[in-house]
């Protein structure tokens, strides 16, 4: 019986998340009502409120789920090794590609800028160690700014890639981002 309830809860949450993502294609989160989400998901309001406080809570849950998955992936790589850094970027781009519709929506003007900041913070936390190695003659402050600069540029390139139909493969995009991220 407990497994059946868990399956129903998972289904309900998935339906609500998908409903919100569909609505975000058309308008910003601030213009979306609980009623619209429930209609889109074919779920009643009381069921919605048994899972989420409001539409922002639901959006935060979607964002946090993606960030958790990214963090788990980022923990597996050593950024001081160039091959691993490329493999990590390749994995991340394949992940973005597999969930491209969600990323396209969350990075769009209808999403929440907070998501971009969450992605930047997650990446910065993992990459900072690369700039703190002995081969870099860079202060910690400069390393932070260099990391933010590199990550924000990469995110902008990924947003452009998503918006323009992902004509390049994730492997090709990983090579492009690696190439343009190298210091001159």
Short mmCIF file of N, CA and C in Angstrom, two decimals:
data_model
loop_
_atom_site.label_atom_id
_atom_site.label_comp_id
_atom_site.label_asym_id
_atom_site.label_seq_id
_atom_site.Cartn_x
_atom_site.Cartn_y
_atom_site.Cartn_z
N UNK A 1 0.82 -1.20 0.00
CA UNK A 1 0.00 0.00 0.00
C UNK A 1 0.87 1.26 0.00
N UNK A 2 1.94 1.25 0.82
CA UNK A 2 2.82 2.42 0.88
C UNK A 2 3.47 2.68 -0.46
N UNK A 3 3.86 1.63 -1.18
CA UNK A 3 4.47 1.79 -2.49
C UNK A 3 3.49 2.42 -3.48
N UNK A 4 2.23 2.04 -3.39
CA UNK A 4 1.20 2.59 -4.26
C UNK A 4 1.04 4.09 -4.00
N UNK A 5 1.05 4.48 -2.73
CA UNK A 5 0.95 5.90 -2.38
C UNK A 5 2.16 6.66 -2.89
N UNK A 6 3.35 6.07 -2.73
CA UNK A 6 4.55 6.74 -3.21
C UNK A 6 4.49 6.93 -4.72
N UNK A 7 3.99 5.93 -5.43
CA UNK A 7 3.86 6.03 -6.88
C UNK A 7 2.86 7.12 -7.24
N UNK A 8 1.76 7.21 -6.51
CA UNK A 8 0.78 8.27 -6.77
C UNK A 8 1.37 9.65 -6.48
N UNK A 9 2.10 9.75 -5.39
CA UNK A 9 2.74 11.04 -5.06
C UNK A 9 3.73 11.43 -6.16
N UNK A 10 4.53 10.48 -6.60
CA UNK A 10 5.50 10.77 -7.67
C UNK A 10 4.77 11.21 -8.94
N UNK A 11 3.68 10.51 -9.27
CA UNK A 11 2.91 10.86 -10.47
C UNK A 11 2.33 12.27 -10.34
N UNK A 12 1.75 12.55 -9.18
CA UNK A 12 1.14 13.87 -8.95
C UNK A 12 2.19 14.97 -9.08
N UNK A 13 3.33 14.78 -8.44
CA UNK A 13 4.39 15.78 -8.51
C UNK A 13 4.90 15.95 -9.93
N UNK A 14 5.05 14.84 -10.64
CA UNK A 14 5.49 14.91 -12.03
C UNK A 14 4.46 15.67 -12.87
N UNK A 15 3.19 15.39 -12.68
CA UNK A 15 2.13 16.07 -13.44
C UNK A 15 2.14 17.57 -13.15
N UNK A 16 2.32 17.93 -11.89
CA UNK A 16 2.35 19.35 -11.53
C UNK A 16 3.59 20.04 -12.12
N UNK A 17 4.73 19.37 -12.05
CA UNK A 17 5.96 19.94 -12.63
C UNK A 17 5.80 20.13 -14.13
N UNK A 18 5.29 19.11 -14.80
CA UNK A 18 5.08 19.21 -16.25
C UNK A 18 4.07 20.30 -16.59
N UNK A 19 3.02 20.41 -15.77
CA UNK A 19 2.02 21.45 -15.99
C UNK A 19 2.62 22.84 -15.89
N UNK A 20 3.43 23.05 -14.86
CA UNK A 20 4.08 24.35 -14.70
C UNK A 20 5.04 24.63 -15.85
N UNK A 21 5.81 23.65 -16.25
CA UNK A 21 6.76 23.86 -17.34
C UNK A 21 6.03 24.22 -18.64
N UNK A 22 4.90 23.60 -18.89
CA UNK A 22 4.10 23.95 -20.08
C UNK A 22 3.65 25.40 -20.02
N UNK A 23 3.19 25.81 -18.86
CA UNK A 23 2.72 27.20 -18.71
C UNK A 23 3.86 28.20 -18.82
N UNK A 24 5.05 27.81 -18.34
CA UNK A 24 6.20 28.71 -18.41
C UNK A 24 6.66 28.95 -19.85
N UNK A 25 6.25 28.10 -20.76
CA UNK A 25 6.57 28.33 -22.18
C UNK A 25 5.86 29.58 -22.68
N UNK A 26 4.71 29.90 -22.06
CA UNK A 26 3.87 30.97 -22.56
C UNK A 26 3.94 32.26 -21.75
N UNK A 27 4.23 32.13 -20.44
CA UNK A 27 4.24 33.34 -19.62
C UNK A 27 5.13 33.16 -18.39
N UNK A 28 5.49 34.28 -17.75
CA UNK A 28 6.38 34.20 -16.59
C UNK A 28 5.67 33.63 -15.36
N UNK A 29 6.48 33.15 -14.43
CA UNK A 29 5.97 32.53 -13.20
C UNK A 29 5.05 33.48 -12.44
N UNK A 30 5.34 34.77 -12.48
CA UNK A 30 4.53 35.74 -11.75
C UNK A 30 3.11 35.85 -12.30
N UNK A 31 2.89 35.41 -13.52
CA UNK A 31 1.56 35.48 -14.13
C UNK A 31 0.81 34.15 -14.10
N UNK A 32 1.43 33.14 -13.54
CA UNK A 32 0.81 31.80 -13.51
C UNK A 32 0.10 31.60 -12.19
N UNK A 33 -1.12 31.12 -12.25
CA UNK A 33 -1.90 30.87 -11.04
C UNK A 33 -1.91 29.38 -10.70
N UNK A 34 -2.22 29.10 -9.46
CA UNK A 34 -2.36 27.71 -9.00
C UNK A 34 -3.48 27.02 -9.81
N UNK A 35 -4.54 27.76 -10.06
CA UNK A 35 -5.66 27.21 -10.82
C UNK A 35 -5.21 26.74 -12.20
N UNK A 36 -4.39 27.56 -12.88
CA UNK A 36 -3.90 27.19 -14.21
C UNK A 36 -3.02 25.93 -14.15
N UNK A 37 -2.16 25.87 -13.14
CA UNK A 37 -1.29 24.70 -12.99
C UNK A 37 -2.14 23.45 -12.78
N UNK A 38 -3.12 23.55 -11.90
CA UNK A 38 -3.99 22.41 -11.60
C UNK A 38 -4.78 21.97 -12.83
N UNK A 39 -5.28 22.92 -13.59
CA UNK A 39 -6.01 22.58 -14.82
C UNK A 39 -5.08 21.89 -15.82
N UNK A 40 -3.89 22.43 -15.97
CA UNK A 40 -2.92 21.86 -16.91
C UNK A 40 -2.55 20.43 -16.50
N UNK A 41 -2.40 20.21 -15.19
CA UNK A 41 -1.98 18.89 -14.68
C UNK A 41 -3.15 17.96 -14.42
N UNK A 42 -4.36 18.48 -14.51
CA UNK A 42 -5.57 17.71 -14.19
C UNK A 42 -5.51 17.20 -12.74
N UNK A 43 -5.16 18.12 -11.84
CA UNK A 43 -5.04 17.85 -10.41
C UNK A 43 -5.86 18.91 -9.69
N UNK A 44 -6.51 18.54 -8.58
CA UNK A 44 -7.28 19.56 -7.87
C UNK A 44 -6.40 20.40 -6.95
N UNK A 45 -6.91 21.55 -6.59
CA UNK A 45 -6.14 22.52 -5.79
C UNK A 45 -5.69 21.95 -4.45
N UNK A 46 -6.56 21.21 -3.78
CA UNK A 46 -6.18 20.67 -2.46
C UNK A 46 -5.01 19.70 -2.60
N UNK A 47 -5.00 18.95 -3.69
CA UNK A 47 -3.87 18.04 -3.93
C UNK A 47 -2.60 18.85 -4.18
N UNK A 48 -2.72 19.93 -4.96
CA UNK A 48 -1.56 20.80 -5.19
C UNK A 48 -0.98 21.25 -3.85
N UNK A 49 -1.86 21.78 -2.98
CA UNK A 49 -1.39 22.34 -1.70
C UNK A 49 -0.89 21.27 -0.73
N UNK A 50 -1.22 20.01 -0.98
CA UNK A 50 -0.65 18.96 -0.13
C UNK A 50 0.81 18.66 -0.51
N UNK A 51 1.23 19.20 -1.67
CA UNK A 51 2.60 18.98 -2.14
C UNK A 51 3.45 20.25 -2.13
N UNK A 52 2.86 21.38 -2.46
CA UNK A 52 3.61 22.63 -2.61
C UNK A 52 2.84 23.79 -1.99
N UNK A 53 3.59 24.78 -1.53
CA UNK A 53 2.97 25.95 -0.91
C UNK A 53 2.36 26.88 -1.96
N UNK A 54 3.04 27.03 -3.10
CA UNK A 54 2.56 27.91 -4.17
C UNK A 54 3.36 27.59 -5.44
N UNK A 55 3.12 28.36 -6.50
CA UNK A 55 3.79 28.11 -7.77
C UNK A 55 5.31 28.33 -7.66
N UNK A 56 5.72 29.25 -6.79
CA UNK A 56 7.15 29.50 -6.61
C UNK A 56 7.83 28.33 -5.91
N UNK A 57 7.14 27.73 -4.98
CA UNK A 57 7.66 26.54 -4.30
C UNK A 57 7.83 25.40 -5.30
N UNK A 58 6.87 25.22 -6.18
CA UNK A 58 6.95 24.21 -7.21
C UNK A 58 8.13 24.48 -8.15
N UNK A 59 8.29 25.72 -8.58
CA UNK A 59 9.40 26.08 -9.46
C UNK A 59 10.74 25.85 -8.75
N UNK A 60 10.83 26.24 -7.50
CA UNK A 60 12.05 26.02 -6.72
C UNK A 60 12.36 24.53 -6.64
N UNK A 61 11.35 23.71 -6.46
CA UNK A 61 11.54 22.27 -6.41
C UNK A 61 12.11 21.74 -7.72
N UNK A 62 11.60 22.20 -8.84
CA UNK A 62 12.11 21.80 -10.15
C UNK A 62 13.57 22.22 -10.30
N UNK A 63 13.86 23.47 -9.96
CA UNK A 63 15.23 23.98 -10.06
C UNK A 63 16.19 23.20 -9.17
N UNK A 64 15.78 22.98 -7.92
CA UNK A 64 16.64 22.28 -6.97
C UNK A 64 16.92 20.84 -7.38
N UNK A 65 15.94 20.20 -7.98
CA UNK A 65 16.12 18.84 -8.47
C UNK A 65 17.22 18.81 -9.55
N UNK A 66 17.18 19.76 -10.45
CA UNK A 66 18.19 19.84 -11.51
C UNK A 66 19.56 20.17 -10.91
N UNK A 67 19.61 21.11 -9.99
CA UNK A 67 20.88 21.49 -9.37
C UNK A 67 21.47 20.31 -8.59
N UNK A 68 20.65 19.56 -7.89
CA UNK A 68 21.13 18.38 -7.16
C UNK A 68 21.75 17.37 -8.12
N UNK A 69 21.08 17.15 -9.25
CA UNK A 69 21.62 16.22 -10.25
C UNK A 69 22.95 16.73 -10.81
N UNK A 70 23.04 18.03 -11.07
CA UNK A 70 24.28 18.61 -11.56
C UNK A 70 25.39 18.47 -10.52
N UNK A 71 25.08 18.76 -9.26
CA UNK A 71 26.08 18.64 -8.19
C UNK A 71 26.61 17.22 -8.07
N UNK A 72 25.72 16.25 -8.16
CA UNK A 72 26.16 14.85 -8.09
C UNK A 72 27.13 14.53 -9.23
N UNK A 73 26.84 15.03 -10.41
CA UNK A 73 27.72 14.79 -11.55
C UNK A 73 29.06 15.50 -11.37
N UNK A 74 29.02 16.74 -10.91
CA UNK A 74 30.24 17.53 -10.76
C UNK A 74 31.20 16.94 -9.72
N UNK A 75 30.68 16.25 -8.75
CA UNK A 75 31.52 15.64 -7.72
C UNK A 75 32.41 14.52 -8.26
N UNK A 76 32.08 14.00 -9.41
CA UNK A 76 32.80 12.85 -9.96
C UNK A 76 34.05 13.23 -10.75
N UNK A 77 34.33 14.51 -10.93
CA UNK A 77 35.41 14.92 -11.81
C UNK A 77 36.49 15.71 -11.07
N UNK A 78 37.73 15.59 -11.58
CA UNK A 78 38.88 16.34 -11.09
C UNK A 78 39.18 17.42 -12.13
N UNK A 79 38.92 18.65 -11.78
CA UNK A 79 39.04 19.75 -12.74
C UNK A 79 40.48 20.12 -13.06
N UNK A 80 41.42 19.64 -12.24
CA UNK A 80 42.82 19.95 -12.51
C UNK A 80 43.33 19.11 -13.69
N UNK A 81 42.63 18.05 -14.03
CA UNK A 81 42.99 17.21 -15.17
C UNK A 81 42.19 17.68 -16.38
N UNK A 82 42.90 18.12 -17.42
CA UNK A 82 42.22 18.67 -18.60
C UNK A 82 41.24 17.67 -19.22
N UNK A 83 41.63 16.41 -19.31
CA UNK A 83 40.74 15.40 -19.89
C UNK A 83 39.47 15.25 -19.07
N UNK A 84 39.61 15.29 -17.74
CA UNK A 84 38.42 15.17 -16.89
C UNK A 84 37.55 16.40 -16.97
N UNK A 85 38.16 17.57 -17.10
CA UNK A 85 37.38 18.79 -17.23
C UNK A 85 36.55 18.74 -18.52
N UNK A 86 37.16 18.26 -19.60
CA UNK A 86 36.44 18.13 -20.86
C UNK A 86 35.34 17.06 -20.74
N UNK A 87 35.65 15.96 -20.07
CA UNK A 87 34.64 14.90 -19.87
C UNK A 87 33.48 15.42 -19.04
N UNK A 88 33.78 16.21 -18.00
CA UNK A 88 32.73 16.79 -17.16
C UNK A 88 31.85 17.73 -17.98
N UNK A 89 32.45 18.58 -18.77
CA UNK A 89 31.69 19.52 -19.59
C UNK A 89 30.84 18.76 -20.61
N UNK A 90 31.42 17.73 -21.18
CA UNK A 90 30.70 16.89 -22.13
C UNK A 90 29.49 16.24 -21.45
N UNK A 91 29.69 15.70 -20.25
CA UNK A 91 28.58 15.08 -19.51
C UNK A 91 27.48 16.12 -19.24
N UNK A 92 27.88 17.30 -18.78
CA UNK A 92 26.91 18.34 -18.46
C UNK A 92 26.11 18.77 -19.69
N UNK A 93 26.79 18.89 -20.81
CA UNK A 93 26.09 19.28 -22.04
C UNK A 93 25.15 18.18 -22.51
N UNK A 94 25.52 16.94 -22.33
CA UNK A 94 24.61 15.84 -22.66
C UNK A 94 23.40 15.86 -21.73
N UNK A 95 23.63 16.20 -20.46
CA UNK A 95 22.54 16.32 -19.50
C UNK A 95 21.60 17.46 -19.92
N UNK A 96 22.17 18.61 -20.26
CA UNK A 96 21.37 19.75 -20.72
C UNK A 96 20.59 19.34 -21.98
N UNK A 97 21.27 18.66 -22.89
CA UNK A 97 20.62 18.21 -24.12
C UNK A 97 19.44 17.28 -23.82
N UNK A 98 19.62 16.37 -22.86
CA UNK A 98 18.56 15.42 -22.53
C UNK A 98 17.35 16.10 -21.89
N UNK A 99 17.58 17.26 -21.26
CA UNK A 99 16.50 18.01 -20.62
C UNK A 99 16.40 19.41 -21.23
N UNK A 100 16.69 19.48 -22.53
CA UNK A 100 16.80 20.78 -23.18
C UNK A 100 15.55 21.64 -23.04
N UNK A 101 14.39 21.05 -23.07
CA UNK A 101 13.16 21.85 -22.95
C UNK A 101 13.09 22.53 -21.59
N UNK A 102 13.42 21.80 -20.54
CA UNK A 102 13.42 22.41 -19.20
C UNK A 102 14.45 23.53 -19.10
N UNK A 103 15.67 23.26 -19.58
CA UNK A 103 16.71 24.29 -19.51
C UNK A 103 16.34 25.50 -20.34
N UNK A 104 15.80 25.28 -21.52
CA UNK A 104 15.40 26.41 -22.37
C UNK A 104 14.38 27.29 -21.64
N UNK A 105 13.42 26.66 -20.99
CA UNK A 105 12.38 27.41 -20.28
C UNK A 105 12.97 28.10 -19.04
N UNK A 106 13.75 27.37 -18.25
CA UNK A 106 14.28 27.93 -17.02
C UNK A 106 15.28 29.05 -17.26
N UNK A 107 16.01 29.00 -18.38
CA UNK A 107 16.94 30.08 -18.71
C UNK A 107 16.23 31.25 -19.42
N UNK A 108 15.00 31.05 -19.85
CA UNK A 108 14.28 32.09 -20.60
C UNK A 108 13.79 33.20 -19.67
N UNK A 109 13.22 34.23 -20.30
CA UNK A 109 12.65 35.34 -19.53
C UNK A 109 11.43 34.90 -18.71
N UNK A 110 10.85 33.76 -19.03
CA UNK A 110 9.71 33.26 -18.26
C UNK A 110 10.13 32.46 -17.04
N UNK A 111 11.38 32.04 -17.03
CA UNK A 111 11.90 31.33 -15.86
C UNK A 111 12.23 32.32 -14.77
N UNK A 112 13.12 31.93 -13.92
CA UNK A 112 13.51 32.78 -12.81
C UNK A 112 15.02 32.94 -12.86
N UNK A 113 15.52 34.17 -12.84
CA UNK A 113 16.97 34.42 -12.90
C UNK A 113 17.69 33.68 -11.78
N UNK A 114 16.98 33.36 -10.74
CA UNK A 114 17.57 32.63 -9.62
C UNK A 114 18.16 31.30 -10.09
N UNK A 115 17.55 30.68 -11.10
CA UNK A 115 18.04 29.40 -11.60
C UNK A 115 19.44 29.57 -12.19
N UNK A 116 19.64 30.60 -12.99
CA UNK A 116 20.97 30.86 -13.56
C UNK A 116 21.98 31.05 -12.45
N UNK A 117 21.62 31.76 -11.41
CA UNK A 117 22.52 31.98 -10.28
C UNK A 117 22.82 30.67 -9.55
N UNK A 118 21.83 29.81 -9.42
CA UNK A 118 22.04 28.51 -8.78
C UNK A 118 23.01 27.66 -9.59
N UNK A 119 22.86 27.67 -10.91
CA UNK A 119 23.77 26.92 -11.77
C UNK A 119 25.18 27.48 -11.64
N UNK A 120 25.29 28.80 -11.66
CA UNK A 120 26.61 29.44 -11.53
C UNK A 120 27.26 29.09 -10.20
N UNK A 121 26.50 29.15 -9.12
CA UNK A 121 27.05 28.85 -7.80
C UNK A 121 27.51 27.40 -7.71
N UNK A 122 26.69 26.48 -8.23
CA UNK A 122 27.06 25.06 -8.20
C UNK A 122 28.36 24.83 -8.96
N UNK A 123 28.45 25.40 -10.15
CA UNK A 123 29.67 25.22 -10.94
C UNK A 123 30.87 25.89 -10.28
N UNK A 124 30.67 27.08 -9.74
CA UNK A 124 31.77 27.80 -9.09
C UNK A 124 32.32 27.02 -7.90
N UNK A 125 31.44 26.46 -7.12
CA UNK A 125 31.86 25.70 -5.95
C UNK A 125 32.78 24.55 -6.35
N UNK A 126 32.46 23.88 -7.45
CA UNK A 126 33.25 22.74 -7.87
C UNK A 126 34.52 23.14 -8.62
N UNK A 127 34.49 24.23 -9.34
CA UNK A 127 35.61 24.61 -10.20
C UNK A 127 36.66 25.43 -9.48
N UNK A 128 36.32 26.10 -8.41
CA UNK A 128 37.27 26.97 -7.70
C UNK A 128 38.58 26.25 -7.37
N UNK A 129 38.52 24.98 -7.07
CA UNK A 129 39.73 24.24 -6.74
C UNK A 129 40.74 24.26 -7.89
N UNK A 130 40.25 24.29 -9.12
CA UNK A 130 41.13 24.31 -10.28
C UNK A 130 41.99 25.56 -10.30
N UNK A 131 41.44 26.69 -9.92
CA UNK A 131 42.19 27.95 -9.94
C UNK A 131 43.05 28.13 -8.69
N UNK A 132 42.87 27.30 -7.69
CA UNK A 132 43.64 27.43 -6.46
C UNK A 132 44.88 26.54 -6.47
N UNK A 133 45.13 25.83 -7.56
CA UNK A 133 46.29 24.95 -7.64
C UNK A 133 47.58 25.75 -7.74
N UNK A 134 48.72 25.10 -7.48
CA UNK A 134 50.02 25.79 -7.49
C UNK A 134 50.42 26.31 -8.87
N UNK A 135 49.89 25.72 -9.95
CA UNK A 135 50.25 26.16 -11.30
C UNK A 135 49.63 27.52 -11.65
N UNK A 136 48.64 27.96 -10.89
CA UNK A 136 48.01 29.25 -11.13
C UNK A 136 48.57 30.26 -10.13
N UNK A 137 49.11 31.32 -10.66
CA UNK A 137 49.63 32.40 -9.82
C UNK A 137 48.54 33.46 -9.72
N UNK A 138 47.45 33.11 -9.03
CA UNK A 138 46.28 33.96 -8.99
C UNK A 138 45.79 34.05 -7.55
N UNK A 139 45.43 35.23 -7.13
CA UNK A 139 44.87 35.38 -5.79
C UNK A 139 43.51 34.69 -5.72
N UNK A 140 43.06 34.40 -4.53
CA UNK A 140 41.76 33.75 -4.37
C UNK A 140 40.64 34.64 -4.93
N UNK A 141 40.74 35.94 -4.70
CA UNK A 141 39.73 36.86 -5.22
C UNK A 141 39.72 36.86 -6.74
N UNK A 142 40.92 36.92 -7.36
CA UNK A 142 41.00 36.87 -8.81
C UNK A 142 40.46 35.55 -9.34
N UNK A 143 40.75 34.47 -8.63
CA UNK A 143 40.26 33.14 -9.05
C UNK A 143 38.73 33.10 -9.02
N UNK A 144 38.14 33.70 -8.01
CA UNK A 144 36.67 33.75 -7.94
C UNK A 144 36.10 34.51 -9.13
N UNK A 145 36.67 35.66 -9.42
CA UNK A 145 36.18 36.46 -10.54
C UNK A 145 36.42 35.75 -11.88
N UNK A 146 37.57 35.11 -12.01
CA UNK A 146 37.87 34.37 -13.24
C UNK A 146 36.87 33.23 -13.42
N UNK A 147 36.54 32.54 -12.34
CA UNK A 147 35.58 31.43 -12.40
C UNK A 147 34.20 31.94 -12.78
N UNK A 148 33.76 33.02 -12.14
CA UNK A 148 32.45 33.59 -12.46
C UNK A 148 32.40 34.04 -13.93
N UNK A 149 33.46 34.67 -14.38
CA UNK A 149 33.55 35.13 -15.76
C UNK A 149 33.44 33.94 -16.72
N UNK A 150 34.18 32.90 -16.46
CA UNK A 150 34.19 31.71 -17.30
C UNK A 150 32.83 31.00 -17.29
N UNK A 151 32.26 30.85 -16.12
CA UNK A 151 30.98 30.15 -15.99
C UNK A 151 29.86 30.95 -16.65
N UNK A 152 29.82 32.26 -16.39
CA UNK A 152 28.73 33.06 -16.98
C UNK A 152 28.83 33.07 -18.50
N UNK A 153 30.04 33.12 -19.03
CA UNK A 153 30.22 33.04 -20.47
C UNK A 153 29.75 31.70 -21.01
N UNK A 154 30.09 30.63 -20.30
CA UNK A 154 29.67 29.29 -20.73
C UNK A 154 28.16 29.15 -20.70
N UNK A 155 27.54 29.68 -19.66
CA UNK A 155 26.08 29.61 -19.56
C UNK A 155 25.43 30.39 -20.71
N UNK A 156 25.98 31.54 -21.03
CA UNK A 156 25.44 32.34 -22.14
C UNK A 156 25.58 31.58 -23.46
N UNK A 157 26.70 30.91 -23.66
CA UNK A 157 26.90 30.11 -24.86
C UNK A 157 25.89 28.97 -24.89
N UNK A 158 25.66 28.32 -23.75
CA UNK A 158 24.69 27.22 -23.68
C UNK A 158 23.27 27.73 -23.95
N UNK A 159 22.93 28.88 -23.39
CA UNK A 159 21.62 29.47 -23.66
C UNK A 159 21.44 29.73 -25.16
N UNK A 160 22.48 30.27 -25.78
CA UNK A 160 22.43 30.55 -27.22
C UNK A 160 22.25 29.24 -27.99
N UNK A 161 22.99 28.22 -27.61
CA UNK A 161 22.90 26.90 -28.24
C UNK A 161 21.47 26.36 -28.13
N UNK A 162 20.88 26.45 -26.94
CA UNK A 162 19.50 25.98 -26.73
C UNK A 162 18.51 26.74 -27.59
N UNK A 163 18.63 28.06 -27.58
CA UNK A 163 17.69 28.91 -28.32
C UNK A 163 17.79 28.74 -29.83
N UNK A 164 18.94 28.28 -30.30
CA UNK A 164 19.14 28.15 -31.75
C UNK A 164 19.06 26.70 -32.22
N UNK A 165 18.37 25.87 -31.47
CA UNK A 165 18.05 24.53 -31.94
C UNK A 165 19.10 23.47 -31.73
N UNK A 166 20.13 23.74 -30.97
CA UNK A 166 21.17 22.76 -30.63
C UNK A 166 21.70 22.04 -31.87
N UNK A 167 22.10 22.81 -32.86
CA UNK A 167 22.60 22.23 -34.11
C UNK A 167 23.91 21.49 -33.90
N UNK A 168 24.73 21.95 -32.97
CA UNK A 168 25.98 21.27 -32.65
C UNK A 168 25.70 20.18 -31.62
N UNK A 169 26.46 19.12 -31.67
CA UNK A 169 26.31 18.04 -30.70
C UNK A 169 26.87 18.48 -29.35
N UNK A 170 26.48 17.81 -28.27
CA UNK A 170 27.08 18.14 -26.97
C UNK A 170 28.61 18.00 -26.97
N UNK A 171 29.13 16.99 -27.68
CA UNK A 171 30.58 16.82 -27.78
C UNK A 171 31.23 18.03 -28.44
N UNK A 172 30.63 18.49 -29.54
CA UNK A 172 31.18 19.64 -30.25
C UNK A 172 31.09 20.89 -29.39
N UNK A 173 29.98 21.07 -28.68
CA UNK A 173 29.83 22.24 -27.81
C UNK A 173 30.86 22.20 -26.67
N UNK A 174 31.14 21.02 -26.14
CA UNK A 174 32.15 20.90 -25.08
C UNK A 174 33.51 21.36 -25.60
N UNK A 175 33.85 20.95 -26.82
CA UNK A 175 35.13 21.38 -27.41
C UNK A 175 35.13 22.89 -27.65
N UNK A 176 34.02 23.43 -28.13
CA UNK A 176 33.93 24.87 -28.39
C UNK A 176 34.09 25.67 -27.09
N UNK A 177 33.35 25.29 -26.08
CA UNK A 177 33.43 26.02 -24.80
C UNK A 177 34.82 25.90 -24.19
N UNK A 178 35.42 24.73 -24.29
CA UNK A 178 36.78 24.54 -23.76
C UNK A 178 37.75 25.43 -24.51
N UNK A 179 37.61 25.48 -25.82
CA UNK A 179 38.52 26.29 -26.64
C UNK A 179 38.39 27.78 -26.35
N UNK A 180 37.16 28.27 -26.24
CA UNK A 180 37.00 29.71 -26.01
C UNK A 180 37.25 30.09 -24.55
N UNK A 181 37.31 29.11 -23.67
CA UNK A 181 37.58 29.40 -22.26
C UNK A 181 39.06 29.43 -21.92
N UNK A 182 39.89 28.95 -22.83
CA UNK A 182 41.33 28.95 -22.57
C UNK A 182 41.86 30.37 -22.61
N UNK A 183 42.76 30.69 -21.68
CA UNK A 183 43.34 32.04 -21.71
C UNK A 183 44.17 32.23 -22.99
N UNK A 184 44.16 33.44 -23.49
CA UNK A 184 44.91 33.75 -24.73
C UNK A 184 46.39 33.68 -24.51
#
